[in-house]
Coordinates of C-alpha atoms and ligand atoms in Angstrom, one line a residue:
M1 CA -199.1 -48.2 96.0
R2 CA -198.1 -46.9 92.6
T3 CA -199.7 -44.3 90.7
Y4 CA -202.1 -46.1 88.4
L5 CA -203.8 -44.7 85.5
R6 CA -206.4 -45.9 83.3
H7 CA -206.0 -45.8 79.6
W8 CA -203.5 -43.2 79.1
A9 CA -201.5 -45.4 76.9
C10 CA -204.1 -45.2 74.2
C11 CA -203.5 -41.6 73.8
L12 CA -199.9 -42.1 72.7
T13 CA -200.8 -44.3 69.7
L14 CA -200.7 -41.4 67.4
L15 CA -197.1 -40.4 67.8
G16 CA -194.7 -39.9 65.0
M17 CA -197.2 -38.4 62.6
I18 CA -196.6 -35.3 60.7
L19 CA -198.2 -32.0 61.6
Y20 CA -198.9 -29.4 59.1
L21 CA -199.6 -25.8 59.6
G22 CA -203.1 -25.5 58.1
S23 CA -204.8 -22.3 58.1
C24 CA -208.4 -21.1 57.9
R25 CA -208.2 -20.3 54.2
P26 CA -206.1 -21.6 51.4
T27 CA -204.0 -18.8 49.9
V28 CA -202.4 -15.6 50.7
T29 CA -201.5 -13.4 47.7
T30 CA -201.4 -9.9 49.0
V31 CA -200.6 -8.5 52.4
A32 CA -201.3 -4.9 53.4
P33 CA -198.2 -2.8 53.9
K34 CA -197.0 -2.6 57.5
E35 CA -194.3 -1.1 59.5
K36 CA -190.9 -2.8 59.1
E37 CA -190.0 -3.8 62.6
S38 CA -193.2 -5.4 63.9
A39 CA -195.1 -6.5 60.8
G40 CA -197.7 -8.3 62.8
Y41 CA -199.3 -11.5 62.0
Q42 CA -199.1 -11.9 58.2
G43 CA -201.4 -14.9 57.9
Q44 CA -200.4 -18.4 57.1
G45 CA -199.1 -19.4 53.7
K46 CA -200.8 -21.4 51.0
S47 CA -202.6 -24.4 52.4
P48 CA -202.4 -27.7 50.5
I49 CA -205.6 -29.1 48.8
V50 CA -206.5 -32.0 51.0
P51 CA -209.0 -34.9 50.5
T52 CA -212.0 -34.6 52.8
I53 CA -213.3 -38.2 52.8
D54 CA -213.5 -39.7 56.3
R55 CA -210.4 -40.5 58.3
P56 CA -210.3 -42.4 61.5
V57 CA -210.6 -40.4 64.8
Q58 CA -209.1 -41.6 68.1
R59 CA -212.0 -41.5 70.6
Q60 CA -211.1 -40.1 74.0
W61 CA -211.4 -42.5 76.9
K62 CA -213.8 -40.8 79.4
G63 CA -213.7 -41.1 83.1
V64 CA -212.0 -40.2 86.4
W65 CA -208.3 -40.7 87.2
A66 CA -207.6 -41.7 90.8
F67 CA -204.3 -42.5 92.5
N68 CA -203.7 -44.8 95.4
D69 CA -201.6 -42.4 97.4
S70 CA -203.5 -39.2 96.6
T71 CA -206.9 -37.7 97.3
T72 CA -206.7 -35.7 94.1
Y73 CA -208.9 -36.7 91.1
F74 CA -209.0 -35.7 87.5
S75 CA -211.9 -36.0 85.1
N76 CA -212.6 -35.6 81.4
D77 CA -216.2 -36.9 81.7
F78 CA -218.0 -33.8 80.4
E79 CA -218.8 -32.0 77.2
G80 CA -215.9 -30.2 75.6
A81 CA -213.3 -32.1 77.8
R82 CA -209.9 -33.1 76.5
L83 CA -207.5 -35.0 78.8
N84 CA -205.8 -38.0 77.5
G85 CA -203.6 -39.2 80.3
V86 CA -202.5 -38.3 83.9
A87 CA -199.5 -39.5 85.9
Q88 CA -198.6 -38.7 89.4
N89 CA -195.1 -37.5 89.9
G90 CA -195.2 -36.6 93.6
P91 CA -197.6 -36.0 96.5
D92 CA -199.1 -33.0 94.8
A93 CA -197.5 -33.1 91.4
F94 CA -199.0 -34.4 88.2
T95 CA -198.3 -34.6 84.5
I96 CA -201.1 -34.4 81.9
W97 CA -201.0 -35.5 78.3
I98 CA -203.1 -33.8 75.6
T99 CA -203.4 -35.5 72.3
A100 CA -205.2 -34.8 69.0
E101 CA -208.2 -36.6 67.6
N102 CA -206.1 -37.6 64.6
T103 CA -203.1 -36.3 62.6
P104 CA -201.9 -34.5 60.6
I105 CA -203.6 -31.6 62.3
N106 CA -203.3 -27.9 62.8
V107 CA -201.4 -27.0 66.0
S108 CA -204.3 -25.9 68.2
P109 CA -204.0 -28.2 71.2
W110 CA -207.3 -27.8 73.0
Y111 CA -207.6 -29.1 76.5
A112 CA -210.2 -29.0 79.3
F113 CA -210.4 -31.1 82.5
K114 CA -211.7 -31.0 86.0
V115 CA -209.7 -31.6 89.2
W116 CA -210.7 -31.9 92.8
S117 CA -209.4 -33.2 96.1
S118 CA -211.1 -34.3 99.3
E119 CA -208.9 -31.8 101.2
P120 CA -208.1 -28.3 99.9
R121 CA -204.5 -28.2 98.6
E122 CA -202.2 -26.7 96.0
I123 CA -201.2 -29.0 93.2
T124 CA -198.7 -28.6 90.3
V125 CA -199.7 -29.9 86.9
Q126 CA -197.4 -30.1 83.9
L127 CA -199.2 -29.9 80.5
I128 CA -197.6 -31.9 77.7
Y129 CA -198.9 -31.8 74.1
Q130 CA -198.7 -34.3 71.3
D131 CA -196.3 -32.9 68.7
S132 CA -197.4 -29.4 69.7
R133 CA -196.6 -26.6 72.1
S134 CA -198.5 -24.7 74.7
R135 CA -200.6 -22.4 72.5
Y136 CA -203.5 -21.7 74.8
Y137 CA -203.0 -19.9 78.1
P138 CA -205.0 -21.7 80.8
K139 CA -208.5 -20.5 81.9
I140 CA -209.9 -21.4 85.2
S141 CA -213.5 -21.7 86.5
T142 CA -215.2 -23.1 89.6
D143 CA -218.7 -23.0 88.2
G144 CA -218.1 -24.0 84.5
V145 CA -219.7 -20.7 83.4
H146 CA -217.4 -17.9 84.5
F147 CA -213.8 -18.2 83.4
R148 CA -210.7 -16.1 84.0
A149 CA -207.2 -16.4 82.8
L150 CA -205.0 -18.2 85.4
D151 CA -203.0 -15.8 87.5
S152 CA -199.6 -15.4 85.8
A153 CA -197.8 -16.2 89.1
R154 CA -199.3 -19.7 88.8
F155 CA -198.0 -20.2 85.2
T156 CA -194.5 -21.3 84.4
P157 CA -193.6 -21.7 80.7
I158 CA -191.1 -24.5 80.0
N159 CA -188.7 -24.0 77.1
P160 CA -190.2 -20.7 76.0
G161 CA -190.6 -20.2 72.3
E162 CA -189.2 -17.6 69.9
G163 CA -190.7 -14.8 68.0
E164 CA -194.0 -13.0 68.2
F165 CA -196.5 -15.3 66.5
G166 CA -197.2 -18.8 65.6
I167 CA -196.6 -22.1 67.4
K168 CA -192.8 -21.5 67.6
A169 CA -193.5 -18.5 69.8
A170 CA -195.4 -20.7 72.3
P171 CA -193.6 -22.5 75.2
E172 CA -193.0 -26.2 74.6
M173 CA -194.9 -27.1 77.8
A174 CA -196.4 -25.3 80.8
R175 CA -196.4 -26.0 84.5
I176 CA -199.3 -24.6 86.4
R177 CA -200.2 -24.4 90.1
I178 CA -203.9 -24.9 90.9
P179 CA -205.7 -24.5 94.2
V180 CA -208.0 -27.6 94.4
M181 CA -210.9 -28.3 96.8
A182 CA -213.7 -30.7 97.2
T183 CA -215.8 -29.2 94.4
P184 CA -214.3 -29.5 90.9
T185 CA -212.1 -26.7 89.4
L186 CA -212.2 -26.6 85.6
I187 CA -209.0 -25.8 83.6
S188 CA -209.4 -25.2 79.9
A189 CA -207.7 -23.8 76.9
Q190 CA -210.5 -21.2 76.3
E191 CA -213.9 -20.6 77.8
L192 CA -216.2 -23.6 77.4
Y193 CA -218.9 -23.0 74.8
T194 CA -220.2 -26.5 74.2
S195 CA -223.2 -27.3 72.0
S196 CA -225.6 -27.1 74.9
V197 CA -224.2 -23.7 76.0
V198 CA -224.5 -22.4 72.4
K199 CA -228.1 -23.7 72.1
T200 CA -229.0 -21.9 75.3
W201 CA -227.7 -18.7 73.8
I202 CA -229.6 -19.3 70.5
D203 CA -232.8 -19.9 72.5
S204 CA -232.3 -16.6 74.4
L205 CA -232.3 -14.7 71.0
V206 CA -235.2 -16.7 69.8
E207 CA -237.3 -15.0 72.5
K208 CA -237.4 -12.0 70.1
P209 CA -240.5 -12.1 67.9
F210 CA -238.4 -11.9 64.7
A211 CA -236.0 -14.7 65.5
T212 CA -236.5 -18.4 65.0
T213 CA -234.3 -21.5 65.1
Y214 CA -234.6 -24.8 63.4
P215 CA -232.2 -27.7 62.5
I216 CA -230.9 -27.7 58.9
G217 CA -229.2 -31.1 59.2
S218 CA -227.2 -33.3 61.6
S219 CA -223.6 -33.7 62.3
K220 CA -221.8 -37.1 62.0
E221 CA -222.8 -38.0 65.6
K222 CA -226.4 -36.8 64.9
R223 CA -226.2 -33.5 66.8
P224 CA -228.6 -31.0 65.2
M225 CA -227.1 -28.3 63.0
H226 CA -229.0 -25.3 64.5
L227 CA -229.8 -22.4 62.2
L228 CA -230.8 -19.0 63.6
E229 CA -233.0 -16.9 61.4
I230 CA -233.5 -13.2 61.9
N231 CA -236.5 -12.3 59.8
E232 CA -238.7 -9.4 60.7
N233 CA -240.1 -8.6 57.3
K234 CA -241.3 -11.5 55.2
D235 CA -241.0 -9.4 52.0
A236 CA -237.3 -8.7 52.6
K237 CA -235.2 -10.3 49.9
K238 CA -231.6 -9.4 50.8
A239 CA -229.8 -11.9 53.0
V240 CA -226.6 -12.2 55.1
M241 CA -225.0 -15.6 55.9
V242 CA -223.0 -16.0 59.1
I243 CA -221.2 -19.1 60.3
A244 CA -218.8 -19.8 63.1
R245 CA -216.8 -22.4 64.9
Q246 CA -215.8 -24.8 62.1
H247 CA -212.8 -25.2 64.3
P248 CA -213.6 -26.2 67.9
P249 CA -211.0 -24.3 69.9
E250 CA -211.8 -21.0 68.1
V251 CA -213.9 -19.5 70.9
T252 CA -212.7 -15.9 70.4
G253 CA -214.2 -16.0 66.9
F254 CA -217.4 -17.3 68.4
L255 CA -217.5 -14.6 71.0
A256 CA -217.2 -11.9 68.3
M257 CA -220.0 -13.6 66.3
K258 CA -222.2 -13.7 69.4
S259 CA -221.8 -9.9 69.8
F260 CA -222.3 -9.4 66.0
M261 CA -225.6 -11.3 66.1
E262 CA -226.8 -9.6 69.2
T263 CA -226.2 -6.3 67.6
L264 CA -228.1 -7.2 64.5
C265 CA -231.0 -8.3 66.8
G266 CA -230.8 -5.1 68.8
N267 CA -233.5 -2.5 69.3
T268 CA -231.4 0.4 67.9
E269 CA -233.0 2.5 65.1
Q270 CA -230.3 1.2 62.8
A271 CA -230.9 -2.5 63.5
E272 CA -234.7 -2.0 63.1
A273 CA -234.3 -0.3 59.8
F274 CA -231.8 -3.0 58.6
R275 CA -234.2 -5.8 59.5
K276 CA -236.9 -4.2 57.4
E277 CA -234.8 -5.0 54.3
H278 CA -232.5 -7.8 55.4
V279 CA -232.8 -11.4 56.6
V280 CA -229.9 -13.0 58.5
F281 CA -229.1 -16.7 58.6
A282 CA -226.6 -17.9 61.1
V283 CA -225.1 -21.3 61.9
P284 CA -223.3 -20.4 65.2
L285 CA -221.8 -23.8 65.7
M286 CA -220.6 -25.5 62.5
N287 CA -218.8 -28.3 64.3
P288 CA -220.9 -29.5 67.3
D289 CA -219.2 -32.9 67.5
G290 CA -215.7 -31.5 67.4
V291 CA -216.6 -29.0 70.2
D292 CA -218.3 -31.5 72.5
N293 CA -215.6 -34.1 71.9
G294 CA -212.8 -31.6 72.7
H295 CA -211.3 -31.8 69.3
W296 CA -208.3 -29.7 68.2
R297 CA -209.6 -29.0 64.7
H298 CA -211.6 -31.7 63.0
N299 CA -215.2 -33.1 63.0
M300 CA -216.0 -36.7 63.8
G301 CA -215.2 -37.6 60.2
G302 CA -211.6 -36.6 61.1
I303 CA -211.7 -33.7 58.6
D304 CA -211.1 -30.0 58.7
L305 CA -214.5 -28.8 57.7
N306 CA -213.0 -25.6 56.2
R307 CA -211.4 -27.7 53.4
D308 CA -214.7 -29.4 52.5
W309 CA -216.5 -26.6 50.6
Q310 CA -215.6 -28.1 47.3
N311 CA -216.4 -31.7 47.6
F312 CA -218.9 -31.7 50.5
N313 CA -218.0 -35.1 51.9
Q314 CA -219.0 -34.1 55.5
P315 CA -222.6 -33.8 56.8
E316 CA -221.9 -30.5 58.5
T317 CA -220.8 -28.7 55.3
R318 CA -223.5 -30.4 53.3
S319 CA -226.2 -29.2 55.5
V320 CA -225.2 -25.5 54.9
R321 CA -224.7 -26.1 51.2
D322 CA -228.2 -27.6 50.9
F323 CA -229.7 -24.8 52.9
L324 CA -228.0 -22.1 50.7
V325 CA -229.0 -23.9 47.5
K326 CA -232.6 -23.9 48.7
K327 CA -232.6 -20.3 49.8
D328 CA -230.8 -19.0 46.8
S329 CA -233.9 -18.8 44.6
T330 CA -235.7 -16.6 47.2
Y331 CA -232.9 -14.4 48.5
D332 CA -230.1 -12.2 47.1
F333 CA -227.2 -13.0 49.4
V334 CA -225.4 -9.7 49.9
F335 CA -222.7 -10.6 52.5
G336 CA -221.2 -13.7 54.1
V337 CA -218.9 -14.0 57.1
D338 CA -217.2 -16.9 58.7
F339 CA -215.8 -16.3 62.2
H340 CA -212.5 -18.0 63.3
S341 CA -209.6 -17.5 65.7
T342 CA -205.9 -17.5 65.2
W343 CA -202.7 -15.9 66.6
D344 CA -203.9 -12.3 66.1
D345 CA -206.8 -10.5 64.6
I346 CA -206.7 -10.8 60.8
Y347 CA -209.0 -10.4 57.9
Y348 CA -209.0 -12.8 55.0
P349 CA -211.1 -11.4 52.1
L350 CA -211.1 -12.3 48.5
D351 CA -209.0 -9.9 46.4
T352 CA -211.0 -7.4 44.3
V353 CA -208.8 -8.7 41.4
V354 CA -211.3 -11.6 41.5
T355 CA -214.5 -10.0 42.8
G356 CA -214.3 -6.6 41.2
D357 CA -216.7 -3.9 42.4
K358 CA -218.9 -6.5 44.0
G359 CA -216.2 -7.3 46.6
K360 CA -215.4 -3.7 47.5
I361 CA -217.9 -3.7 50.3
V362 CA -215.7 -6.1 52.2
F363 CA -212.8 -3.7 52.1
D364 CA -215.1 -0.8 53.0
W365 CA -216.3 -2.8 55.9
I366 CA -212.8 -3.5 57.1
G367 CA -212.0 0.2 56.7
G368 CA -215.1 1.2 58.7
I369 CA -214.2 -1.1 61.6
T370 CA -210.6 0.0 61.6
K371 CA -211.6 3.7 61.7
R372 CA -213.8 3.2 64.7
L373 CA -211.6 0.7 66.5
P374 CA -208.0 1.4 65.7
Q375 CA -205.7 -1.4 66.6
K376 CA -201.9 -1.4 66.6
R377 CA -202.1 -2.8 63.1
T378 CA -204.8 -3.9 60.7
N379 CA -203.8 -7.3 59.3
I380 CA -205.4 -8.0 55.9
S381 CA -204.5 -11.0 53.7
A382 CA -206.5 -11.2 50.5
S383 CA -206.7 -14.3 48.3
D384 CA -207.2 -14.4 44.6
Q385 CA -207.8 -18.1 44.4
I386 CA -211.3 -19.1 43.7
S387 CA -210.8 -22.7 42.5
P388 CA -211.2 -25.1 44.1
T389 CA -213.7 -23.4 46.4
M390 CA -212.6 -25.5 49.4
V391 CA -213.2 -22.9 52.1
S392 CA -216.5 -21.4 53.1
R393 CA -215.7 -17.8 52.1
T394 CA -214.8 -18.8 48.5
Y395 CA -217.8 -21.1 48.2
F396 CA -220.1 -18.3 49.4
Y397 CA -218.7 -16.0 46.7
V398 CA -218.4 -18.4 43.8
N399 CA -221.6 -20.3 44.2
H400 CA -223.9 -17.7 45.8
G401 CA -222.4 -14.5 44.6
M402 CA -222.0 -13.0 48.0
P403 CA -219.0 -10.8 49.0
A404 CA -217.6 -12.8 51.9
I405 CA -214.8 -12.9 54.4
V406 CA -213.0 -15.0 56.9
F407 CA -213.0 -12.9 60.0
E408 CA -210.3 -14.0 62.5
L409 CA -209.9 -12.9 66.1
G410 CA -206.8 -13.4 68.1
D411 CA -206.7 -16.2 70.7
N412 CA -205.7 -13.7 73.3
T413 CA -207.6 -10.7 72.1
P414 CA -209.2 -9.1 75.3
R415 CA -212.8 -10.4 75.7
D416 CA -214.3 -6.9 76.1
F417 CA -212.6 -5.8 72.9
L418 CA -213.9 -8.9 71.1
K419 CA -217.4 -7.9 72.1
Q420 CA -216.9 -4.4 71.0
K421 CA -215.4 -5.5 67.7
G422 CA -218.4 -7.8 67.0
Q423 CA -220.7 -4.9 67.7
V424 CA -218.8 -2.4 65.5
A425 CA -218.5 -5.0 62.7
A426 CA -222.3 -5.5 62.8
E427 CA -223.0 -1.7 62.8
E428 CA -220.6 -1.0 60.0
L429 CA -222.1 -3.8 57.9
M430 CA -225.6 -2.5 58.5
R431 CA -224.5 1.0 57.5
L432 CA -222.9 -0.1 54.3
L433 CA -225.7 -2.4 53.3
M434 CA -228.3 0.3 53.9
E435 CA -226.3 2.8 51.8
E436 CA -226.4 0.4 48.8
Ligands
ZN1 ZN1 -210.3 -21.5 62.0

């Protein structure tokens, strides 16, 4: 008779907790001048210093939701899934709850689920988020590999937001119409790049004779922390450090990093010359547990990894710290970049007030990218805070002397542009480093 659900009650145990608007780096001190009317995304304000010792994480119940009077089924039983509860409201109408791994947490409500039905039909699904709003526009896939944005005629925002950027600009909830059939249709916040998909990509690059991969540690749940090393000339002593995906939903940052790395590995004259003098170390997936568990932000220690670069309480950040400490005696680190995603494309460098001439290359690099790929506006938000190090960029600079940046791509930046931007960013970096 009734709709029955399994275990959706557990998902609502985290109510009443406070959210905070964390950002990918701690402080904003200067903002590039912009036109008055639409100033663009200005970056988030100063983030609080937070402890990074373990906090409990609510594990997601995994399985299939079935209903007595329906032939439609929902599942979260796959890597990267997030679906915390389903209710049936009518013959072909359902409500879905999306909750966070723990709170307080940044408002990045990741979701991913599969749905199918023994007979082809159209269903309506209402997406409801724990203390959050509908930030991510739904993507749809029937093979788990190729994703596209859901047709806008199938998307109804409920209680639309206000303004241009930030969580307040997002609708409170969303109602979507999905065609379902006997084979599963996947709905997700962004394209799915789980740890196994990322590893397949790393392995494809490792086919090149100058690329290798090896683990530099393990995550909390013992997933390997894969490092990708681009090393064509064993005598090269200059090194670039690249990391991505400290924050699981930040797929657009990952996509730009992917293109960036592929360009550095390319067979252009520029890339070949660059590799004669430079080695590149990359950790393309900093938070494999968070990604595979469909987290909004944190690792399995319940912590925002990009707050742990001072105290190193988490195994993921420790593995990169130990790796850098080991390599520091052999290499001169000349550039560091940490890829993220937020409301719009934005650069978070360290202010040259702090870095002096050494940090100028970061601004030259931003200028080079901007010149070749003009966007409506170039959002730059520099920080002059270097203590505590707390975030990767600051740690890279303070402890290893490398000019470094948090490179943020917009959640909705067109995917072909992301690819182009990753490529241009790599080309401009190679050009500047070869000029030095
Ligand atoms: Zn981030």
